[in-house]
PDB file of C-alpha atoms and ligand atoms in Angstrom:
ATOM      1  CA  MET A   1       9.362  52.513 -28.269  1.00  0.00           C
ATOM      2  CA  ARG A   2      12.286  50.367 -29.333  1.00  0.00           C
ATOM      3  CA  TYR A   3      15.050  50.461 -26.735  1.00  0.00           C
ATOM      4  CA  LEU A   4      18.559  49.290 -27.501  1.00  0.00           C
ATOM      5  CA  VAL A   5      19.748  47.424 -24.380  1.00  0.00           C
ATOM      6  CA  LEU A   6      23.484  47.222 -23.661  1.00  0.00           C
ATOM      7  CA  THR A   7      25.120  45.663 -20.635  1.00  0.00           C
ATOM      8  CA  ASP A   8      28.606  44.622 -19.529  1.00  0.00           C
ATOM      9  CA  ILE A   9      30.453  46.327 -22.376  1.00  0.00           C
ATOM     10  CA  HIS A  10      33.681  46.147 -20.352  1.00  0.00           C
ATOM     11  CA  ALA A  11      35.742  48.552 -22.467  1.00  0.00           C
ATOM     12  CA  ASN A  12      35.470  46.329 -25.546  1.00  0.00           C
ATOM     13  CA  LEU A  13      35.133  48.892 -28.342  1.00  0.00           C
ATOM     14  CA  GLU A  14      35.137  46.349 -31.173  1.00  0.00           C
ATOM     15  CA  ALA A  15      32.182  44.473 -29.666  1.00  0.00           C
ATOM     16  CA  LEU A  16      30.295  47.692 -28.895  1.00  0.00           C
ATOM     17  CA  ASP A  17      30.748  49.059 -32.408  1.00  0.00           C
ATOM     18  CA  ALA A  18      29.549  45.788 -33.947  1.00  0.00           C
ATOM     19  CA  CYS A  19      26.414  45.894 -31.771  1.00  0.00           C
ATOM     20  CA  LEU A  20      25.732  49.544 -32.592  1.00  0.00           C
ATOM     21  CA  THR A  21      26.047  48.955 -36.336  1.00  0.00           C
ATOM     22  CA  ASP A  22      23.744  45.925 -36.144  1.00  0.00           C
ATOM     23  CA  ALA A  23      21.202  47.725 -33.947  1.00  0.00           C
ATOM     24  CA  ARG A  24      21.089  50.771 -36.218  1.00  0.00           C
ATOM     25  CA  ALA A  25      20.156  48.539 -39.142  1.00  0.00           C
ATOM     26  CA  ARG A  26      17.340  46.998 -37.081  1.00  0.00           C
ATOM     27  CA  GLY A  27      16.100  50.360 -35.834  1.00  0.00           C
ATOM     28  CA  TYR A  28      15.715  51.719 -32.309  1.00  0.00           C
ATOM     29  CA  GLN A  29      14.891  55.080 -30.741  1.00  0.00           C
ATOM     30  CA  GLN A  30      16.428  55.083 -27.257  1.00  0.00           C
ATOM     31  CA  THR A  31      19.238  53.334 -25.401  1.00  0.00           C
ATOM     32  CA  LEU A  32      19.328  51.666 -21.967  1.00  0.00           C
ATOM     33  CA  VAL A  33      22.701  50.840 -20.395  1.00  0.00           C
ATOM     34  CA  LEU A  34      22.813  48.367 -17.492  1.00  0.00           C
ATOM     35  CA  GLY A  35      26.325  49.038 -16.200  1.00  0.00           C
ATOM     36  CA  ASP A  36      29.901  47.776 -16.366  1.00  0.00           C
ATOM     37  CA  LEU A  37      30.935  50.021 -19.213  1.00  0.00           C
ATOM     38  CA  VAL A  38      34.580  49.501 -18.249  1.00  0.00           C
ATOM     39  CA  GLY A  39      36.919  46.978 -16.634  1.00  0.00           C
ATOM     40  CA  TYR A  40      38.787  44.112 -18.373  1.00  0.00           C
ATOM     41  CA  GLY A  41      39.005  45.714 -21.853  1.00  0.00           C
ATOM     42  CA  ALA A  42      41.526  48.109 -23.373  1.00  0.00           C
ATOM     43  CA  ASP A  43      39.264  50.996 -24.460  1.00  0.00           C
ATOM     44  CA  PRO A  44      37.543  52.495 -21.420  1.00  0.00           C
ATOM     45  CA  ASN A  45      37.665  56.103 -22.647  1.00  0.00           C
ATOM     46  CA  ALA A  46      36.481  55.354 -26.171  1.00  0.00           C
ATOM     47  CA  VAL A  47      33.638  53.172 -24.862  1.00  0.00           C
ATOM     48  CA  ILE A  48      32.496  55.891 -22.454  1.00  0.00           C
ATOM     49  CA  GLU A  49      32.578  58.446 -25.248  1.00  0.00           C
ATOM     50  CA  ARG A  50      30.532  56.184 -27.570  1.00  0.00           C
ATOM     51  CA  VAL A  51      27.944  55.569 -24.851  1.00  0.00           C
ATOM     52  CA  ARG A  52      27.711  59.243 -23.956  1.00  0.00           C
ATOM     53  CA  ALA A  53      27.137  60.087 -27.618  1.00  0.00           C
ATOM     54  CA  LEU A  54      24.119  57.748 -27.623  1.00  0.00           C
ATOM     55  CA  LYS A  55      22.501  59.974 -24.953  1.00  0.00           C
ATOM     56  CA  PRO A  56      20.905  56.978 -23.214  1.00  0.00           C
ATOM     57  CA  ALA A  57      17.364  57.358 -21.876  1.00  0.00           C
ATOM     58  CA  ALA A  58      18.493  55.514 -18.707  1.00  0.00           C
ATOM     59  CA  MET A  59      21.705  54.100 -17.279  1.00  0.00           C
ATOM     60  CA  VAL A  60      22.775  52.401 -14.076  1.00  0.00           C
ATOM     61  CA  ARG A  61      26.272  51.742 -12.804  1.00  0.00           C
ATOM     62  CA  GLY A  62      27.955  48.373 -12.454  1.00  0.00           C
ATOM     63  CA  ASN A  63      30.386  47.135  -9.813  1.00  0.00           C
ATOM     64  CA  HIS A  64      33.349  47.643 -12.181  1.00  0.00           C
ATOM     65  CA  ASP A  65      32.263  51.234 -12.854  1.00  0.00           C
ATOM     66  CA  LYS A  66      32.332  51.930  -9.120  1.00  0.00           C
ATOM     67  CA  VAL A  67      35.771  50.409  -8.575  1.00  0.00           C
ATOM     68  CA  ALA A  68      37.421  51.739 -11.754  1.00  0.00           C
ATOM     69  CA  SER A  69      36.246  55.273 -10.973  1.00  0.00           C
ATOM     70  CA  GLY A  70      37.626  55.090  -7.436  1.00  0.00           C
ATOM     71  CA  LEU A  71      34.209  55.141  -5.768  1.00  0.00           C
ATOM     72  CA  GLU A  72      34.767  51.805  -4.023  1.00  0.00           C
ATOM     73  CA  PRO A  73      37.816  49.650  -3.182  1.00  0.00           C
ATOM     74  CA  PRO A  74      38.140  46.392  -5.175  1.00  0.00           C
ATOM     75  CA  ASP A  75      36.958  44.237  -2.246  1.00  0.00           C
ATOM     76  CA  GLY A  76      35.694  40.927  -3.543  1.00  0.00           C
ATOM     77  CA  PHE A  77      37.529  41.296  -6.879  1.00  0.00           C
ATOM     78  CA  ASN A  78      39.897  38.485  -7.834  1.00  0.00           C
ATOM     79  CA  ALA A  79      43.519  39.293  -8.736  1.00  0.00           C
ATOM     80  CA  VAL A  80      42.792  39.669 -12.456  1.00  0.00           C
ATOM     81  CA  ALA A  81      39.760  41.927 -11.967  1.00  0.00           C
ATOM     82  CA  ARG A  82      41.710  43.978  -9.423  1.00  0.00           C
ATOM     83  CA  SER A  83      44.625  44.423 -11.799  1.00  0.00           C
ATOM     84  CA  ALA A  84      42.256  45.466 -14.600  1.00  0.00           C
ATOM     85  CA  ALA A  85      40.492  47.911 -12.274  1.00  0.00           C
ATOM     86  CA  HIS A  86      43.812  49.593 -11.370  1.00  0.00           C
ATOM     87  CA  TRP A  87      44.791  49.755 -15.033  1.00  0.00           C
ATOM     88  CA  THR A  88      41.404  51.281 -15.906  1.00  0.00           C
ATOM     89  CA  PHE A  89      41.566  53.862 -13.103  1.00  0.00           C
ATOM     90  CA  ASP A  90      44.930  55.052 -14.451  1.00  0.00           C
ATOM     91  CA  ALA A  91      43.812  54.975 -18.091  1.00  0.00           C
ATOM     92  CA  LEU A  92      40.595  56.972 -17.615  1.00  0.00           C
ATOM     93  CA  THR A  93      40.696  60.706 -18.282  1.00  0.00           C
ATOM     94  CA  GLY A  94      39.654  62.884 -15.344  1.00  0.00           C
ATOM     95  CA  PRO A  95      36.317  63.885 -16.911  1.00  0.00           C
ATOM     96  CA  ASN A  96      35.473  60.286 -17.866  1.00  0.00           C
ATOM     97  CA  ARG A  97      36.369  59.035 -14.387  1.00  0.00           C
ATOM     98  CA  ALA A  98      34.106  61.685 -12.846  1.00  0.00           C
ATOM     99  CA  TRP A  99      31.284  60.859 -15.276  1.00  0.00           C
ATOM    100  CA  LEU A 100      31.571  57.162 -14.435  1.00  0.00           C
ATOM    101  CA  ALA A 101      31.556  57.867 -10.699  1.00  0.00           C
ATOM    102  CA  ALA A 102      28.337  59.865 -11.100  1.00  0.00           C
ATOM    103  CA  LEU A 103      26.345  57.062 -12.750  1.00  0.00           C
ATOM    104  CA  PRO A 104      23.233  56.265 -10.686  1.00  0.00           C
ATOM    105  CA  ALA A 105      22.688  53.062  -8.704  1.00  0.00           C
ATOM    106  CA  GLY A 106      19.933  50.738  -9.892  1.00  0.00           C
ATOM    107  CA  PRO A 107      17.209  49.730  -9.973  1.00  0.00           C
ATOM    108  CA  HIS A 108      15.796  52.437 -12.213  1.00  0.00           C
ATOM    109  CA  THR A 109      12.252  52.588 -13.589  1.00  0.00           C
ATOM    110  CA  VAL A 110      12.318  53.441 -17.293  1.00  0.00           C
ATOM    111  CA  ASP A 111       8.605  53.528 -18.192  1.00  0.00           C
ATOM    112  CA  ASP A 112       5.319  51.704 -17.449  1.00  0.00           C
ATOM    113  CA  LEU A 113       6.766  48.393 -18.662  1.00  0.00           C
ATOM    114  CA  ILE A 114      10.511  48.368 -17.958  1.00  0.00           C
ATOM    115  CA  GLU A 115      12.860  48.539 -15.007  1.00  0.00           C
ATOM    116  CA  ILE A 116      16.646  48.182 -15.299  1.00  0.00           C
ATOM    117  CA  CYS A 117      19.355  47.150 -12.845  1.00  0.00           C
ATOM    118  CA  HIS A 118      22.927  45.872 -12.973  1.00  0.00           C
ATOM    119  CA  GLY A 119      22.824  42.878 -10.624  1.00  0.00           C
ATOM    120  CA  SER A 120      19.295  42.585  -9.273  1.00  0.00           C
ATOM    121  CA  PRO A 121      16.429  44.881  -8.291  1.00  0.00           C
ATOM    122  CA  PHE A 122      17.070  44.161  -4.593  1.00  0.00           C
ATOM    123  CA  ASP A 123      20.835  44.787  -4.624  1.00  0.00           C
ATOM    124  CA  GLU A 124      22.808  46.384  -7.460  1.00  0.00           C
ATOM    125  CA  ASP A 125      25.772  44.070  -6.770  1.00  0.00           C
ATOM    126  CA  ALA A 126      23.906  40.762  -6.272  1.00  0.00           C
ATOM    127  CA  TYR A 127      24.215  38.051  -8.926  1.00  0.00           C
ATOM    128  CA  ILE A 128      21.114  36.332 -10.275  1.00  0.00           C
ATOM    129  CA  PHE A 129      22.362  32.836 -11.054  1.00  0.00           C
ATOM    130  CA  ASP A 130      19.665  30.406 -10.065  1.00  0.00           C
ATOM    131  CA  GLU A 131      15.900  30.199  -9.841  1.00  0.00           C
ATOM    132  CA  LEU A 132      15.857  31.172  -6.174  1.00  0.00           C
ATOM    133  CA  ASP A 133      17.678  34.436  -6.903  1.00  0.00           C
ATOM    134  CA  ALA A 134      15.380  35.019  -9.883  1.00  0.00           C
ATOM    135  CA  LEU A 135      12.154  34.447  -7.920  1.00  0.00           C
ATOM    136  CA  ARG A 136      13.259  36.911  -5.286  1.00  0.00           C
ATOM    137  CA  ALA A 137      14.111  39.467  -7.990  1.00  0.00           C
ATOM    138  CA  LEU A 138      10.805  38.965  -9.816  1.00  0.00           C
ATOM    139  CA  LYS A 139       8.865  39.536  -6.603  1.00  0.00           C
ATOM    140  CA  VAL A 140      10.766  42.752  -5.859  1.00  0.00           C
ATOM    141  CA  SER A 141      10.679  44.086  -9.421  1.00  0.00           C
ATOM    142  CA  ALA A 142       8.314  47.012  -9.907  1.00  0.00           C
ATOM    143  CA  ARG A 143       7.613  46.417 -13.590  1.00  0.00           C
ATOM    144  CA  THR A 144       6.525  43.659 -15.993  1.00  0.00           C
ATOM    145  CA  LEU A 145       9.998  43.512 -17.522  1.00  0.00           C
ATOM    146  CA  CYS A 146      13.161  43.800 -15.455  1.00  0.00           C
ATOM    147  CA  LEU A 147      16.364  43.918 -17.518  1.00  0.00           C
ATOM    148  CA  PHE A 148      19.580  42.989 -15.737  1.00  0.00           C
ATOM    149  CA  GLY A 149      23.239  42.127 -16.380  1.00  0.00           C
ATOM    150  CA  HIS A 150      26.268  41.360 -14.174  1.00  0.00           C
ATOM    151  CA  THR A 151      26.493  37.575 -14.762  1.00  0.00           C
ATOM    152  CA  HIS A 152      27.384  37.941 -18.476  1.00  0.00           C
ATOM    153  CA  TYR A 153      25.031  35.021 -19.082  1.00  0.00           C
ATOM    154  CA  PRO A 154      21.938  35.403 -21.297  1.00  0.00           C
ATOM    155  CA  VAL A 155      18.846  34.083 -19.561  1.00  0.00           C
ATOM    156  CA  THR A 156      15.120  34.761 -19.308  1.00  0.00           C
ATOM    157  CA  PHE A 157      13.020  33.973 -16.248  1.00  0.00           C
ATOM    158  CA  GLN A 158       9.242  34.325 -16.349  1.00  0.00           C
ATOM    159  CA  LEU A 159       6.680  34.135 -13.596  1.00  0.00           C
ATOM    160  CA  SER A 160       2.879  33.873 -13.719  1.00  0.00           C
ATOM    161  CA  ALA A 161       0.375  32.879 -11.032  1.00  0.00           C
ATOM    162  CA  GLU A 162       0.796  29.242 -12.094  1.00  0.00           C
ATOM    163  CA  THR A 163       4.221  28.862 -13.621  1.00  0.00           C
ATOM    164  CA  PHE A 164       7.868  29.763 -13.279  1.00  0.00           C
ATOM    165  CA  ASP A 165      10.214  29.046 -16.193  1.00  0.00           C
ATOM    166  CA  SER A 166      13.722  29.867 -17.311  1.00  0.00           C
ATOM    167  CA  THR A 167      15.292  29.840 -20.750  1.00  0.00           C
ATOM    168  CA  GLY A 168      19.053  29.871 -21.162  1.00  0.00           C
ATOM    169  CA  PRO A 169      21.232  31.143 -24.003  1.00  0.00           C
ATOM    170  CA  SER A 170      20.189  30.428 -27.583  1.00  0.00           C
ATOM    171  CA  THR A 171      22.684  29.250 -30.185  1.00  0.00           C
ATOM    172  CA  LEU A 172      20.750  31.264 -32.776  1.00  0.00           C
ATOM    173  CA  ALA A 173      21.876  34.694 -33.919  1.00  0.00           C
ATOM    174  CA  GLU A 174      18.370  35.990 -33.182  1.00  0.00           C
ATOM    175  CA  SER A 175      15.784  34.899 -30.663  1.00  0.00           C
ATOM    176  CA  ARG A 176      12.893  36.636 -28.954  1.00  0.00           C
ATOM    177  CA  VAL A 177      10.869  36.732 -25.783  1.00  0.00           C
ATOM    178  CA  ASP A 178       7.186  37.581 -26.256  1.00  0.00           C
ATOM    179  CA  LEU A 179       5.789  39.356 -23.212  1.00  0.00           C
ATOM    180  CA  ARG A 180       2.432  37.821 -22.404  1.00  0.00           C
ATOM    181  CA  PRO A 181      -0.207  39.425 -20.155  1.00  0.00           C
ATOM    182  CA  GLY A 182      -0.261  38.354 -16.517  1.00  0.00           C
ATOM    183  CA  ARG A 183       3.441  37.475 -16.395  1.00  0.00           C
ATOM    184  CA  LYS A 184       6.584  39.114 -15.086  1.00  0.00           C
ATOM    185  CA  TYR A 185       9.910  38.791 -16.870  1.00  0.00           C
ATOM    186  CA  LEU A 186      13.533  39.008 -15.843  1.00  0.00           C
ATOM    187  CA  VAL A 187      15.824  39.167 -18.856  1.00  0.00           C
ATOM    188  CA  ASN A 188      19.607  39.285 -19.111  1.00  0.00           C
ATOM    189  CA  PRO A 189      20.561  40.008 -22.746  1.00  0.00           C
ATOM    190  CA  GLY A 190      24.108  38.771 -22.137  1.00  0.00           C
ATOM    191  CA  SER A 191      27.339  40.740 -22.216  1.00  0.00           C
ATOM    192  CA  VAL A 192      28.374  42.992 -25.097  1.00  0.00           C
ATOM    193  CA  GLY A 193      32.076  42.833 -24.384  1.00  0.00           C
ATOM    194  CA  GLN A 194      32.878  39.716 -22.356  1.00  0.00           C
ATOM    195  CA  PRO A 195      30.408  36.844 -22.901  1.00  0.00           C
ATOM    196  CA  ARG A 196      30.714  33.941 -20.438  1.00  0.00           C
ATOM    197  CA  ASP A 197      28.228  31.389 -21.763  1.00  0.00           C
ATOM    198  CA  GLY A 198      30.735  29.634 -23.997  1.00  0.00           C
ATOM    199  CA  ASP A 199      29.655  31.657 -27.040  1.00  0.00           C
ATOM    200  CA  PRO A 200      32.229  34.374 -27.817  1.00  0.00           C
ATOM    201  CA  ARG A 201      29.836  36.433 -29.957  1.00  0.00           C
ATOM    202  CA  ALA A 202      28.763  39.847 -28.621  1.00  0.00           C
ATOM    203  CA  ALA A 203      25.275  39.943 -27.106  1.00  0.00           C
ATOM    204  CA  TYR A 204      22.697  42.735 -26.961  1.00  0.00           C
ATOM    205  CA  ALA A 205      18.936  43.188 -27.020  1.00  0.00           C
ATOM    206  CA  ILE A 206      16.215  45.441 -28.359  1.00  0.00           C
ATOM    207  CA  ALA A 207      13.194  45.800 -26.068  1.00  0.00           C
ATOM    208  CA  ASP A 208      10.147  46.744 -28.139  1.00  0.00           C
ATOM    209  CA  THR A 209       7.377  48.034 -25.854  1.00  0.00           C
ATOM    210  CA  GLY A 210       4.836  48.472 -28.679  1.00  0.00           C
ATOM    211  CA  ALA A 211       5.256  44.892 -29.885  1.00  0.00           C
ATOM    212  CA  ALA A 212       5.620  43.604 -26.267  1.00  0.00           C
ATOM    213  CA  ARG A 213       8.765  41.629 -26.967  1.00  0.00           C
ATOM    214  CA  VAL A 214      12.479  41.489 -26.304  1.00  0.00           C
ATOM    215  CA  GLU A 215      14.672  40.666 -29.291  1.00  0.00           C
ATOM    216  CA  LEU A 216      17.968  38.978 -28.369  1.00  0.00           C
ATOM    217  CA  TYR A 217      20.917  39.147 -30.751  1.00  0.00           C
ATOM    218  CA  ARG A 218      24.363  37.515 -30.963  1.00  0.00           C
ATOM    219  CA  LEU A 219      26.919  38.635 -33.482  1.00  0.00           C
ATOM    220  CA  ALA A 220      30.486  38.057 -34.517  1.00  0.00           C
ATOM    221  CA  TYR A 221      32.919  40.953 -34.098  1.00  0.00           C
ATOM    222  CA  PRO A 222      36.710  41.347 -34.573  1.00  0.00           C
ATOM    223  CA  ILE A 223      37.635  39.413 -31.412  1.00  0.00           C
ATOM    224  CA  GLU A 224      41.328  39.128 -32.398  1.00  0.00           C
ATOM    225  CA  GLU A 225      41.591  42.913 -32.581  1.00  0.00           C
ATOM    226  CA  ALA A 226      40.051  43.414 -29.143  1.00  0.00           C
ATOM    227  CA  ALA A 227      42.209  40.610 -27.691  1.00  0.00           C
ATOM    228  CA  ALA A 228      45.425  42.049 -29.199  1.00  0.00           C
ATOM    229  CA  LYS A 229      44.657  45.442 -27.658  1.00  0.00           C
ATOM    230  CA  VAL A 230      44.258  43.817 -24.234  1.00  0.00           C
ATOM    231  CA  VAL A 231      47.711  42.241 -24.525  1.00  0.00           C
ATOM    232  CA  ASP A 232      49.326  45.411 -25.930  1.00  0.00           C
ATOM    233  CA  ALA A 233      47.842  47.454 -23.079  1.00  0.00           C
ATOM    234  CA  GLY A 234      49.625  45.260 -20.534  1.00  0.00           C
ATOM    235  CA  LEU A 235      46.368  43.944 -19.089  1.00  0.00           C
ATOM    236  CA  PRO A 236      46.393  40.311 -17.837  1.00  0.00           C
ATOM    237  CA  GLU A 237      46.630  38.016 -20.890  1.00  0.00           C
ATOM    238  CA  VAL A 238      43.901  35.754 -19.554  1.00  0.00           C
ATOM    239  CA  LEU A 239      41.475  38.579 -20.338  1.00  0.00           C
ATOM    240  CA  ALA A 240      42.397  38.325 -24.016  1.00  0.00           C
ATOM    241  CA  GLN A 241      42.094  34.539 -23.972  1.00  0.00           C
ATOM    242  CA  ARG A 242      38.648  34.533 -22.426  1.00  0.00           C
ATOM    243  CA  LEU A 243      37.292  36.762 -25.207  1.00  0.00           C
ATOM    244  CA  THR A 244      38.152  34.130 -27.777  1.00  0.00           C
ATOM    245  CA  VAL A 245      36.404  31.327 -25.882  1.00  0.00           C
ATOM    246  CA  GLY A 246      33.524  33.294 -24.359  1.00  0.00           C
ATOM    247  CA  ARG A 247      34.190  32.092 -20.828  1.00  0.00           C
TER     248      ARG A 247
HETATM  249 ZN1   ZN B   1      30.265  42.808 -15.793  1.00  0.00          ZN
END
């Protein structure tokens, strides 16, 4: 099975469409969505409708999905995220808001190989930043490959009986992680709609269970268009600026 893996789309329709076009050309059968479909970007309804049309095999909610759908108050959100969450709540149609609120919490077991979560397998809202967080997550994870998001930072951690390694973002448009026997993997493909690793290109992955590998892709998309929509929508301008720098 080839799974298209999308996380942290954040209502960026231009980035999502670029990823979908690229992924279709590469071929995949099913879609996995790791949360934060909305928040920050100007197209929450259109993004939800695109994702729903993909009929994902599995999805989990992100912290922005919970707040923007009214499920949780924006505690812990900074002023910009809070403002975007209010804007998104108002912009969402009733049915889309209800659909978002009904997304399941992670972690979620997809098949014999893969588990997905938004933040970490031990807490849907926890951030995996460093090796300590990653080790804890790898020990809790129920599958060989745990796919996560939330930090908007592409990274791979791998654990065997003898070794523990991490690999950060690649500058290449394509890179891959080969899943070797006897190891556990924790992979963040990076954010579709709001990258924060200094590379403004959209990020997504294809997890190929037959070939035992994760393919990681970065691609250019019409950033200026997405940024202009953010400004026109009356969202905080800093959200447009950060798209262009990938921070
Ligand atoms: Zn996010």
